[in-house]
N, C-alpha and C. Protein backbone atom coordinates (compact mmCIF):
# COMPACT_ATOMS: atom_id res chain seq x y z
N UNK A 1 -20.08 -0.70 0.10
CA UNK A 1 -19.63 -1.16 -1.19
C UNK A 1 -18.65 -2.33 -1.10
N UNK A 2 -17.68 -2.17 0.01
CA UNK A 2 -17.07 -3.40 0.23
C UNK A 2 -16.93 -4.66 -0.06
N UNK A 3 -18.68 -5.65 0.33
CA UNK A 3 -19.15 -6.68 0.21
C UNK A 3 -19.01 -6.90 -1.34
N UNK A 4 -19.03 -5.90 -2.37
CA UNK A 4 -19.44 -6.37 -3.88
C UNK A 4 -17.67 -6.85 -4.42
N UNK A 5 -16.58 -6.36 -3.65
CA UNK A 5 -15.38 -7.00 -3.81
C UNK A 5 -14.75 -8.29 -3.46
N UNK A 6 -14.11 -9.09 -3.91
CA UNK A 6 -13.54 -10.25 -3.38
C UNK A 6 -12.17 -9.93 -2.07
N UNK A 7 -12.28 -10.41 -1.34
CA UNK A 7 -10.80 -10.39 -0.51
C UNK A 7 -9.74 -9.97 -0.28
N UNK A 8 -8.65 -9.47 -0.70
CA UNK A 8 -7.18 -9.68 -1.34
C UNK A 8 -6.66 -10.16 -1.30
N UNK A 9 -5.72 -10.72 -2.47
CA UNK A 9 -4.93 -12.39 -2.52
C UNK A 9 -3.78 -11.23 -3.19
N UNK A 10 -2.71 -12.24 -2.17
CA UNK A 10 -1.54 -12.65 -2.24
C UNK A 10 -0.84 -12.63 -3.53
N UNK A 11 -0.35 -11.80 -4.58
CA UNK A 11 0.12 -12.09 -5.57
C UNK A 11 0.99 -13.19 -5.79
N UNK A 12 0.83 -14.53 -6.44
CA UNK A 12 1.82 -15.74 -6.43
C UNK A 12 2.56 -15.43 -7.54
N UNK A 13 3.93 -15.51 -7.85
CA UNK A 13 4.76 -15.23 -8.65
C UNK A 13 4.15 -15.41 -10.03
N UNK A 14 3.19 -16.31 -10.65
CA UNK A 14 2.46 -17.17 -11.79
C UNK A 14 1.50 -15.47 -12.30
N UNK A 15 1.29 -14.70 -11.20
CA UNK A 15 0.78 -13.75 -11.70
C UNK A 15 1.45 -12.32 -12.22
N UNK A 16 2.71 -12.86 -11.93
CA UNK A 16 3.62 -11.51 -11.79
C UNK A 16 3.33 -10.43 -12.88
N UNK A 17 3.59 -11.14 -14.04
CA UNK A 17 3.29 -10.56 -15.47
C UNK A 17 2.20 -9.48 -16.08
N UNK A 18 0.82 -10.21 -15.33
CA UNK A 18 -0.41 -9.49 -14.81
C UNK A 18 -0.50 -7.87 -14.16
N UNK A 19 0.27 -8.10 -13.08
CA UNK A 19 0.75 -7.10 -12.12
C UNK A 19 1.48 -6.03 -12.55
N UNK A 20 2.50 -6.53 -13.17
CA UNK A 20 3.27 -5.63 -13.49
C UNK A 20 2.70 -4.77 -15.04
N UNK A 21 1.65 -5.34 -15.74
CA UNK A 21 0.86 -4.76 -16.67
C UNK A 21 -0.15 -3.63 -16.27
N UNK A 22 -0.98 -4.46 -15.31
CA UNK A 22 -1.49 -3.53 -14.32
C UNK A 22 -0.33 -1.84 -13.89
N UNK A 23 0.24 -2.31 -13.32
CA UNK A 23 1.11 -1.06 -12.84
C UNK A 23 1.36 0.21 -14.13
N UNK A 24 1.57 -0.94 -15.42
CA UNK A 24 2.40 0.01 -16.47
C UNK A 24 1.16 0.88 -16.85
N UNK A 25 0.38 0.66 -17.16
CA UNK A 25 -0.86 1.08 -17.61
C UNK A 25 -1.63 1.70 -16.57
N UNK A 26 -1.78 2.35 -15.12
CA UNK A 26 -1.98 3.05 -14.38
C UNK A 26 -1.25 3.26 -13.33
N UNK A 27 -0.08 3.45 -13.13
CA UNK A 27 0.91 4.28 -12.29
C UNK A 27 2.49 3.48 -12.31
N UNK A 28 2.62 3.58 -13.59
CA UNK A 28 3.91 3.50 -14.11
C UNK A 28 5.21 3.66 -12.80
N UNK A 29 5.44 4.66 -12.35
CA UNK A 29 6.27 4.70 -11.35
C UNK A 29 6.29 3.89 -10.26
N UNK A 30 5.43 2.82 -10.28
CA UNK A 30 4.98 1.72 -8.77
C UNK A 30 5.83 0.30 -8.79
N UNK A 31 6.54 0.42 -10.15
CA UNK A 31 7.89 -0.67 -10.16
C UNK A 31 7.33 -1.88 -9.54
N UNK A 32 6.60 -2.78 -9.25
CA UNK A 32 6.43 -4.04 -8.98
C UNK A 32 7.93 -4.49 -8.72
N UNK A 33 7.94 -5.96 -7.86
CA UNK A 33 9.36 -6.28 -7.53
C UNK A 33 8.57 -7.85 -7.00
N UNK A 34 9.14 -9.04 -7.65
CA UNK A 34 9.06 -10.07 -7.34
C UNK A 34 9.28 -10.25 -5.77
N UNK A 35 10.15 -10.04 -5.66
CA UNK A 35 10.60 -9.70 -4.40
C UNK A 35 9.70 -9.50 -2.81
N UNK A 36 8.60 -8.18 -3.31
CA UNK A 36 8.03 -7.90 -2.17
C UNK A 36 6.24 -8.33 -2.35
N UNK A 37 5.81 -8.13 -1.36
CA UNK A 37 4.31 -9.21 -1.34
C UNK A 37 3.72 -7.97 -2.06
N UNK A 38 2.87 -8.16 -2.99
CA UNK A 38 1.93 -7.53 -3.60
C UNK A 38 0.43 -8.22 -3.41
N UNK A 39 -0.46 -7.17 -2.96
CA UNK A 39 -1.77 -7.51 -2.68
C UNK A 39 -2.58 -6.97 -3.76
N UNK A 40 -3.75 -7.85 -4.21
CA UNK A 40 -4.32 -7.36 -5.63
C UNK A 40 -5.91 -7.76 -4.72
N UNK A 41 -7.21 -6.82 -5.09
CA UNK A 41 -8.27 -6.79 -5.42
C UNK A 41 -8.77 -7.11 -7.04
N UNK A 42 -9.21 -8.85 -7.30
CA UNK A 42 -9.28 -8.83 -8.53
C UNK A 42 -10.79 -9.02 -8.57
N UNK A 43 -11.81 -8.93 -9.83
CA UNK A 43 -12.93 -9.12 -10.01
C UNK A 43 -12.92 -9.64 -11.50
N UNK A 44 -13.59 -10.35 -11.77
CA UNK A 44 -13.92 -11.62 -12.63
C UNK A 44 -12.30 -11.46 -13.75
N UNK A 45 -11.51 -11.79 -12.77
CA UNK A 45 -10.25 -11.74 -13.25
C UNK A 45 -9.40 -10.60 -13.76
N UNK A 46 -9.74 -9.71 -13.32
CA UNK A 46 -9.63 -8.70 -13.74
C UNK A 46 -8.83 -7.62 -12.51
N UNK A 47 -7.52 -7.10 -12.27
CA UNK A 47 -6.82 -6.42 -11.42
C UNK A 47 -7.50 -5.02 -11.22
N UNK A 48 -8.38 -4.55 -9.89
CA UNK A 48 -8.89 -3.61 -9.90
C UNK A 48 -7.68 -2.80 -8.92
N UNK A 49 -7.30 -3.13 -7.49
CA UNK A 49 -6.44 -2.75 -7.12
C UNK A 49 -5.50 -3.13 -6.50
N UNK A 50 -4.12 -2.47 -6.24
CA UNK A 50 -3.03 -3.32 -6.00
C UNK A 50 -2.01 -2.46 -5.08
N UNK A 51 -1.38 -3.01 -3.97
CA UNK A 51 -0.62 -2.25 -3.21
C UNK A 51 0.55 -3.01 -2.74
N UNK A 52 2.06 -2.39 -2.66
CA UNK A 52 3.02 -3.70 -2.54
C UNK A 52 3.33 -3.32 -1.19
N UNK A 53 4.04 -4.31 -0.12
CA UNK A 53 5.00 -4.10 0.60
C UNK A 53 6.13 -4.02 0.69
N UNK A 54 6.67 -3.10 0.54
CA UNK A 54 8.43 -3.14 0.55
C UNK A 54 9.22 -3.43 1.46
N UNK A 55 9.52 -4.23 1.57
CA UNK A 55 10.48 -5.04 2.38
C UNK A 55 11.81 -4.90 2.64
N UNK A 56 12.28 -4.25 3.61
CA UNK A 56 13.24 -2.85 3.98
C UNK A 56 13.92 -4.11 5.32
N UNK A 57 15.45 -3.72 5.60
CA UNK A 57 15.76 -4.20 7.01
C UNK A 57 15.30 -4.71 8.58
N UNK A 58 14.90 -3.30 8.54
CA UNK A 58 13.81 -3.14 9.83
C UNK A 58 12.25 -2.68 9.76
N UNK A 59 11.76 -2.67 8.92
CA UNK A 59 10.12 -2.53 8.64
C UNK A 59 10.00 -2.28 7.31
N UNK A 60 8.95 -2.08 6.80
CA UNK A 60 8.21 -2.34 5.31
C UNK A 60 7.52 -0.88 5.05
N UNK A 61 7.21 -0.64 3.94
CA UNK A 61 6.79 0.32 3.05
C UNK A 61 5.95 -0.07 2.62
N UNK A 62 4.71 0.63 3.09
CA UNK A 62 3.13 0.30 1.68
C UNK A 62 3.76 1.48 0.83
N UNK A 63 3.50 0.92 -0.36
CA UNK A 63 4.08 1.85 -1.70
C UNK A 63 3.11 1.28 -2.77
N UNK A 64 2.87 1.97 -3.99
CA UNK A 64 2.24 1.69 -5.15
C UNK A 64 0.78 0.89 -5.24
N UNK A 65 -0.01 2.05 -4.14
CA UNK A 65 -1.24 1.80 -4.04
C UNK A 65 -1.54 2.23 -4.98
N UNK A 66 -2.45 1.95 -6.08
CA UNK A 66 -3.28 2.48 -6.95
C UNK A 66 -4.80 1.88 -7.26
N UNK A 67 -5.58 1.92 -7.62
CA UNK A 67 -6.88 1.60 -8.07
C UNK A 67 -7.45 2.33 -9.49
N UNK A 68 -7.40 1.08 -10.32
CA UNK A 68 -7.56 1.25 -11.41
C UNK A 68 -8.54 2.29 -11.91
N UNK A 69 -8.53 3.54 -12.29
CA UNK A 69 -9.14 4.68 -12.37
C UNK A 69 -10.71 4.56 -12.48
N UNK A 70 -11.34 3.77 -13.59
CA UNK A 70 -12.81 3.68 -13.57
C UNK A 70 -13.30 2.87 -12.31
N UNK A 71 -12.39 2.88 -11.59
CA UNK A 71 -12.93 1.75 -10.11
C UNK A 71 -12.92 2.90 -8.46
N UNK A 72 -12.66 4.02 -9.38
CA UNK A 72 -11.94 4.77 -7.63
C UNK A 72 -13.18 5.46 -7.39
N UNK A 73 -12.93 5.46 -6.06
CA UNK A 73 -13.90 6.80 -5.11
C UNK A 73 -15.14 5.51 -4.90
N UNK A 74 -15.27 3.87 -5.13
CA UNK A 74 -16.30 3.08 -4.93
C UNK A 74 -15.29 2.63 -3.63
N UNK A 75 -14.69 2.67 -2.71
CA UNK A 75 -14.66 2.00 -1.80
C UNK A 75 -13.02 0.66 -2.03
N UNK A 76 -12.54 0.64 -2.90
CA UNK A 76 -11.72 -0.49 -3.10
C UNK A 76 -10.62 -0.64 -2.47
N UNK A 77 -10.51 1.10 -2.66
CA UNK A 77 -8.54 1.27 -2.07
C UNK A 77 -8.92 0.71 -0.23
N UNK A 78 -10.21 1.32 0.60
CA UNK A 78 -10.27 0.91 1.88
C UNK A 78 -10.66 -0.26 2.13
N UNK A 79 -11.20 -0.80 0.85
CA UNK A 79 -11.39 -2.72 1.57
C UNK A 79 -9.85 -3.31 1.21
N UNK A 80 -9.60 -2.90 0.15
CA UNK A 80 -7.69 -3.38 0.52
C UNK A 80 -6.89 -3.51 1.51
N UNK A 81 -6.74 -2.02 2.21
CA UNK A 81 -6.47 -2.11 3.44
C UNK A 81 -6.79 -2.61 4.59
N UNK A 82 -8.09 -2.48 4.47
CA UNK A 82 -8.85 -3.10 5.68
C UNK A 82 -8.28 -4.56 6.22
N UNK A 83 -8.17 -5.31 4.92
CA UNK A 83 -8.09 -6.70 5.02
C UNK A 83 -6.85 -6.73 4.78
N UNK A 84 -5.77 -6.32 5.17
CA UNK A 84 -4.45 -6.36 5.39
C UNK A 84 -3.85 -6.20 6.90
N UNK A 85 -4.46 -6.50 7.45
CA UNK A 85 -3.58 -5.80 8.70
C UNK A 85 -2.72 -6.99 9.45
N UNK A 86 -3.33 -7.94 9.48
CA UNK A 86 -1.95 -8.75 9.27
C UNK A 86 -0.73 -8.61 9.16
N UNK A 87 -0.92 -8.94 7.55
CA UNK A 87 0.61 -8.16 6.90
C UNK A 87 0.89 -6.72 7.34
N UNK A 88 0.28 -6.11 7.47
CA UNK A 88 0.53 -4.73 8.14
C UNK A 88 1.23 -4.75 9.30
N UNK A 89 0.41 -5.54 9.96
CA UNK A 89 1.45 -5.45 11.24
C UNK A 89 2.61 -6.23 11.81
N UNK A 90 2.85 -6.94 10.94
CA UNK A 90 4.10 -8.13 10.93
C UNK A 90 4.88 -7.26 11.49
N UNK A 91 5.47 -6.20 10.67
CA UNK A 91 6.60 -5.45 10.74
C UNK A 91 6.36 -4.14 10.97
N UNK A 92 6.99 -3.22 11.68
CA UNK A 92 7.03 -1.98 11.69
C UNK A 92 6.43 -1.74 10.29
N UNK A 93 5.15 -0.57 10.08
CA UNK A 93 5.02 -0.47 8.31
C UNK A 93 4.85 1.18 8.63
N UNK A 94 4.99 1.63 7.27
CA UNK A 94 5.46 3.08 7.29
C UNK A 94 5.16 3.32 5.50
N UNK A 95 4.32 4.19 5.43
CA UNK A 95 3.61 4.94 4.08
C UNK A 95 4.10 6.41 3.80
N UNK A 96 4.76 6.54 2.78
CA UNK A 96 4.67 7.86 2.55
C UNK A 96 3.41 8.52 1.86
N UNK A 97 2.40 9.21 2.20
CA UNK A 97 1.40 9.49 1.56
C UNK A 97 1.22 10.93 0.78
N UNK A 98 0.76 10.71 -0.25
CA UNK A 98 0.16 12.06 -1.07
C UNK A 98 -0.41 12.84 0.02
N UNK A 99 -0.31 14.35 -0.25
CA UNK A 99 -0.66 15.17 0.74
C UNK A 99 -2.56 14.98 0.68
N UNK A 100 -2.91 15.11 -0.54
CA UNK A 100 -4.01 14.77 -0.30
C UNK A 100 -4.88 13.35 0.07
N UNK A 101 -3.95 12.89 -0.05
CA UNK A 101 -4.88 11.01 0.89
C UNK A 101 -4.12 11.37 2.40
N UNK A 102 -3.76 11.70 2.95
CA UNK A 102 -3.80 11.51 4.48
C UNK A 102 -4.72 11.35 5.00
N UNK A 103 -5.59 11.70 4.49
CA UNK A 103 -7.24 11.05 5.60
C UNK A 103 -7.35 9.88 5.30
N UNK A 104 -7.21 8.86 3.98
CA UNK A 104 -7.78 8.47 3.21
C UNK A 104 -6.74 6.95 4.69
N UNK A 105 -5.60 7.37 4.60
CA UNK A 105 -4.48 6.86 5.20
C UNK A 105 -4.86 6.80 6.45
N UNK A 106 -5.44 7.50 7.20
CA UNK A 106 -5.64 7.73 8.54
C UNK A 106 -7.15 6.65 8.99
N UNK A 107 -8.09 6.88 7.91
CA UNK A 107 -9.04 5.87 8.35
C UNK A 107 -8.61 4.78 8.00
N UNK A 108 -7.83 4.26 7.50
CA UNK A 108 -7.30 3.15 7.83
C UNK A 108 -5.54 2.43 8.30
N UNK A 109 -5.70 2.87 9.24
CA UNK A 109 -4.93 2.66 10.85
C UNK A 109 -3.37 3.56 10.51
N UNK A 110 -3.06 4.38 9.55
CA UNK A 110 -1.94 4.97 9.44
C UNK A 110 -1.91 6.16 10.25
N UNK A 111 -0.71 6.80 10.91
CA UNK A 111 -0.75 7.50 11.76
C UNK A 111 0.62 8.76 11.16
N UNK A 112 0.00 9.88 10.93
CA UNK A 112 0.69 11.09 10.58
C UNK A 112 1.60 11.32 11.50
N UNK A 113 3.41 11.46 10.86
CA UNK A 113 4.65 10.86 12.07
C UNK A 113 5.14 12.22 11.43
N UNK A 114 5.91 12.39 12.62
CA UNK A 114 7.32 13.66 12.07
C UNK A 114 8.20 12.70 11.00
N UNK A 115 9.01 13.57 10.20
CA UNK A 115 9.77 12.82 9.86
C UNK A 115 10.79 12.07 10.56
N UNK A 116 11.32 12.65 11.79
CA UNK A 116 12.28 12.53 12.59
C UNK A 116 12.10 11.24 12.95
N UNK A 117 10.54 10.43 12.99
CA UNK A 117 10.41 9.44 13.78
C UNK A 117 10.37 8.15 12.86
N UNK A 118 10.89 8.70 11.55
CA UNK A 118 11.57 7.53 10.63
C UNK A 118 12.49 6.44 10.93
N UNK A 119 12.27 5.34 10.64
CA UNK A 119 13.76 4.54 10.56
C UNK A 119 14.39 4.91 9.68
N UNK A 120 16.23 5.44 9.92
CA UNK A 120 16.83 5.82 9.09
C UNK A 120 16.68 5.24 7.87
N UNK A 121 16.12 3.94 7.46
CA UNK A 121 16.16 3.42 5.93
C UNK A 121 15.07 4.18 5.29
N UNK A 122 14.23 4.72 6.34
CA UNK A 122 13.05 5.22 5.21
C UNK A 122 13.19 6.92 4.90
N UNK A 123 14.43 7.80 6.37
CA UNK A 123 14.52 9.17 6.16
C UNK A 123 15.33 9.58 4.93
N UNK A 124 15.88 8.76 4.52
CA UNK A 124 16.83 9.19 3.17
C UNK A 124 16.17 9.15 2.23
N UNK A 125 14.73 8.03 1.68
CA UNK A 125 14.30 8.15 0.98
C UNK A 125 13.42 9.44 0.94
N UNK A 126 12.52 9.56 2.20
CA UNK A 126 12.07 10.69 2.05
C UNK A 126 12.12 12.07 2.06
N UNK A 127 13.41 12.10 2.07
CA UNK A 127 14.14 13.43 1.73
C UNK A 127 14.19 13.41 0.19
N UNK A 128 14.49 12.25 -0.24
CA UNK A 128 15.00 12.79 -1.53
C UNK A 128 13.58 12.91 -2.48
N UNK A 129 12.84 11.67 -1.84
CA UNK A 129 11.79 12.33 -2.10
C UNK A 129 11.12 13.85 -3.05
N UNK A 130 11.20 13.93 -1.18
CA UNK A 130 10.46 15.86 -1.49
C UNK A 130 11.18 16.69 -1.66
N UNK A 131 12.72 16.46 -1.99
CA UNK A 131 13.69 17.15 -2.68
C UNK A 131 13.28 17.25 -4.37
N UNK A 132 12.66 16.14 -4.41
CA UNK A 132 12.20 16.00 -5.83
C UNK A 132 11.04 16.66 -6.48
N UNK A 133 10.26 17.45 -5.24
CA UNK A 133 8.73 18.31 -5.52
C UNK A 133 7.87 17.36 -4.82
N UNK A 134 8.19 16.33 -4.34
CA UNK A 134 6.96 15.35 -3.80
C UNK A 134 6.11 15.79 -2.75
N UNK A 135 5.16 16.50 -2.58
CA UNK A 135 4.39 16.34 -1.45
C UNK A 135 3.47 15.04 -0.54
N UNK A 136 4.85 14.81 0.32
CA UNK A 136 4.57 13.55 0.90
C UNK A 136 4.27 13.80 2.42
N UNK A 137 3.84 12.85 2.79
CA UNK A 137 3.72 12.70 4.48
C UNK A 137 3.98 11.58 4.96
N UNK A 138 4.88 11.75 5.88
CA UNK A 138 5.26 10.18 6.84
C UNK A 138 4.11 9.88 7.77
N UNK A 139 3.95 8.33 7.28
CA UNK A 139 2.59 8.00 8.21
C UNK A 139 3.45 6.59 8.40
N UNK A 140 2.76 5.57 9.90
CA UNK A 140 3.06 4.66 10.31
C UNK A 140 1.46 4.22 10.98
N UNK A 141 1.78 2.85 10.85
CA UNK A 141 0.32 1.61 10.44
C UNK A 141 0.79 1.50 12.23
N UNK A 142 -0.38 1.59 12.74
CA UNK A 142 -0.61 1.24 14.29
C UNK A 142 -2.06 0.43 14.44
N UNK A 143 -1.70 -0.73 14.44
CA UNK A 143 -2.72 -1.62 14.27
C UNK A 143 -4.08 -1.18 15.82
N UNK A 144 -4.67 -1.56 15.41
CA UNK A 144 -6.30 -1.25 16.66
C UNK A 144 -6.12 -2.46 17.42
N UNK A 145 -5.96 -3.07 18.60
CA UNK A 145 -6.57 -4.33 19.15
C UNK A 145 -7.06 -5.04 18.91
N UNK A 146 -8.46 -4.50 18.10
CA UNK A 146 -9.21 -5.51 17.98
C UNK A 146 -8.95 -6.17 16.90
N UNK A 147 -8.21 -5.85 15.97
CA UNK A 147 -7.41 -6.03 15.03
C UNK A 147 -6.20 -7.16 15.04
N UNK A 148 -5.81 -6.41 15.78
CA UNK A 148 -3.88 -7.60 16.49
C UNK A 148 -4.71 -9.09 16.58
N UNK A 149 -5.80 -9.66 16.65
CA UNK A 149 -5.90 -11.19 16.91
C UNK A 149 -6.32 -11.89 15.73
């Protein structure tokens, strides 16, 4: 299914407005932030899916993956990723994932971590987290080789 999607581009600030509409209207809690790189899957202009990097001291946060509901379970959320690894691997990257996408996370290059093996910027969040009811899992992006070039 892949092939029937375009790429992912780079959110340029000119789109911000877009994005952050997107977000309000299917996963409200995903806060967009000028700030950090947001990657969008769009089709005939249209925001199907979108995932930001959070941009932390010492490594980054994939956060506020979503895929616009009449678009999910076709393949979008994994050509997103796919074609990120790049940016993925710039920096140490680190996902907290829904208990139920850990696979979803795992086929594409995230790796199920103790919490312990957090950078302290990310163990505070995820405490408070799942202090909050969150069923989360610490995962970290370990790029493949064939990948790194």
């Amino acid at each position: 299914m892949s092939s029937l999607f375009s790429l992912p581009v780079r959110v340029p600030s000119l789109w911000f407005p877009l994005v952050k509409k997107f977000y309000q209207a299917h996963y409200p809690s995903g806060k967009p932030n000028k700030a950090d790189p947001i990657w969008v899957i769009k089709q005939q202009g249209r925001i199907l899916s979108a995932v930001r990097l959070k941009q932390l001291d010492r490594c980054q946060l994939l956060t506020a993956m979503v895929t616009e509901p009449g678009h999910r379970g076709l393949g979008i959320g994994h050509h997103l990723l796919r074609h990120l690894h790049k940016p993925l691997a710039e920096r140490p990257c680190y996902c907290f994932a829904l208990s139920h996408l850990e696979r979803f996370y795992q086929d594409n290059g995230f790796h199920t971590i103790d919490s312990s093996q957090l950078p302290d910027e990310l163990l505070g969040r995820l405490t408070s987290y799942v202090a909050q009811g969150r069923a989360l899992i610490p995962m970290h992006y370990i790029a493949k080789r064939s990948e790194e070039s």
